mmCIF file of C-alpha atoms in Angstrom:
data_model
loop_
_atom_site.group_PDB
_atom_site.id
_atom_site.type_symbol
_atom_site.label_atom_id
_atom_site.label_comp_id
_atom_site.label_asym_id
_atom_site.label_seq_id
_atom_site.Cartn_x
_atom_site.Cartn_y
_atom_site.Cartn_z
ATOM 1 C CA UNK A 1 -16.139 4.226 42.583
ATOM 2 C CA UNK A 2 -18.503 2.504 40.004
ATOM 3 C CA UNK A 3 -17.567 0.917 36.527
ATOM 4 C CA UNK A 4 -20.553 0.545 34.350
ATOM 5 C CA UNK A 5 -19.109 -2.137 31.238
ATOM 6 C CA UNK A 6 -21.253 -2.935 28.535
ATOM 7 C CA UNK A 7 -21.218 -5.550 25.665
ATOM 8 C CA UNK A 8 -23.236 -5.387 22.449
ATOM 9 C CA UNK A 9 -23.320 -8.459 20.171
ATOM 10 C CA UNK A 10 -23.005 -7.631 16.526
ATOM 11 C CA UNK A 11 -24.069 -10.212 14.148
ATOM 12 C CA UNK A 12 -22.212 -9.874 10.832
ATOM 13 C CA UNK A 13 -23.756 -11.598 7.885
ATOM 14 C CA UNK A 14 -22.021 -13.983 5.731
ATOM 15 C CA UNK A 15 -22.347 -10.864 2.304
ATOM 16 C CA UNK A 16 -20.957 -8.388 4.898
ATOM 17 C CA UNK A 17 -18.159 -10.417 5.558
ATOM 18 C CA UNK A 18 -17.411 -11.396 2.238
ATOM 19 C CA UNK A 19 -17.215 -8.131 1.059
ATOM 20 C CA UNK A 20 -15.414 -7.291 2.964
ATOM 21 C CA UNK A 21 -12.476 -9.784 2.105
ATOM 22 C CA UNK A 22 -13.171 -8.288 -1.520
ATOM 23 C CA UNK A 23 -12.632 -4.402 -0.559
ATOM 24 C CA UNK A 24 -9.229 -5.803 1.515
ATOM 25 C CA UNK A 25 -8.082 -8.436 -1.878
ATOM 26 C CA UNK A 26 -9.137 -4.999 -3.839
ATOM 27 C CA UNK A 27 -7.057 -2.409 -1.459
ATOM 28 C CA UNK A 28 -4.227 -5.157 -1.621
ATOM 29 C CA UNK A 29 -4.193 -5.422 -5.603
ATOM 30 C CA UNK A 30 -4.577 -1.278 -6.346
ATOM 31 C CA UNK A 31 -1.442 -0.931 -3.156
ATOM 32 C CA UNK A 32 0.348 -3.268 -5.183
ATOM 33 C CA UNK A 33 -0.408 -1.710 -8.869
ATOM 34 C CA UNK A 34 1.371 1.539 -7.549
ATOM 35 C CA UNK A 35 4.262 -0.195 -6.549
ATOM 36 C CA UNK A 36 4.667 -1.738 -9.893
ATOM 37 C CA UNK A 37 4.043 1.252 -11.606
ATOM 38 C CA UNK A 38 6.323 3.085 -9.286
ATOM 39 C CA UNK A 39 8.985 0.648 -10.019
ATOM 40 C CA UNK A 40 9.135 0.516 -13.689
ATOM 41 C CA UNK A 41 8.711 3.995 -13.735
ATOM 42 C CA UNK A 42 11.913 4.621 -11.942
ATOM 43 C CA UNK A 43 13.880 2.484 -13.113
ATOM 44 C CA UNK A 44 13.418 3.811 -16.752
ATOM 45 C CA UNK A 45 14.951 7.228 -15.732
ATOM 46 C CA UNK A 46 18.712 7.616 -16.719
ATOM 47 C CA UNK A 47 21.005 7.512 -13.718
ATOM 48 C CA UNK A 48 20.823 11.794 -14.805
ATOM 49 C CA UNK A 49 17.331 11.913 -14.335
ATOM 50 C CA UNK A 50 17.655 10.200 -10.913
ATOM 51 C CA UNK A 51 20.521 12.350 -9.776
ATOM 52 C CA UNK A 52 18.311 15.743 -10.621
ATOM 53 C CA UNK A 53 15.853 14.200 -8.416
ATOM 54 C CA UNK A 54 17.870 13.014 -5.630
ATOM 55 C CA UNK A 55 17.398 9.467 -6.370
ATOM 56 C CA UNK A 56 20.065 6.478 -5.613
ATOM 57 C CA UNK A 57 19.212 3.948 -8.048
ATOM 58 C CA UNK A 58 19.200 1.771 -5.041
ATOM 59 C CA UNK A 59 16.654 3.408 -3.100
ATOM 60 C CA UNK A 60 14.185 2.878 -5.856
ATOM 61 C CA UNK A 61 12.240 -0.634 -4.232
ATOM 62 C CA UNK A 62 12.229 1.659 -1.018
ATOM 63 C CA UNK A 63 10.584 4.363 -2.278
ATOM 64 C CA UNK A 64 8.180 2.276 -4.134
ATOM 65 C CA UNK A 65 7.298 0.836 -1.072
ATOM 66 C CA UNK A 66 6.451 4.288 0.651
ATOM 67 C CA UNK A 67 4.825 5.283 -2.255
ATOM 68 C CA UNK A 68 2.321 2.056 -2.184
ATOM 69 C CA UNK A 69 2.360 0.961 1.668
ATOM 70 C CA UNK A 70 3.619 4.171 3.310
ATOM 71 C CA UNK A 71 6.262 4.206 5.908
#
């Protein structure tokens, strides 16, 4: 039996991989702007509020972490 490998070298310029960084800093920062938003939202609902939706008030950090990062 024959194996055929083959290897291509990419070259990645310096702008490529400096945006990059930016689009992964920028990903990072809007992730993060969710679970803030997430947060504060929550935690302004009455403990009523919560309860109609199922919510322990100490779940809320967990589910703004799904919310931002996913499972």
């Amino acid at each position: 039996m024959a194996y055929v490998n083959t290897t291509r070298a990419v070259q990645v310029s310096a702008s490529d991989r400096i945006s990059g960084i930016f689009a992964s800093i920028s990903a990072m920062l809007a992730r993060r702007r969710v679970y803030d938003r997430t947060i504060r939202e929550l935690r302004q609902l009455t403990d009523r509020e919560l309860s109609d939706l199922g919510i322990a008030r100490s779940l809320i950090t967990e589910i703004a972490r799904e919310a931002a990062y996913g499972k």
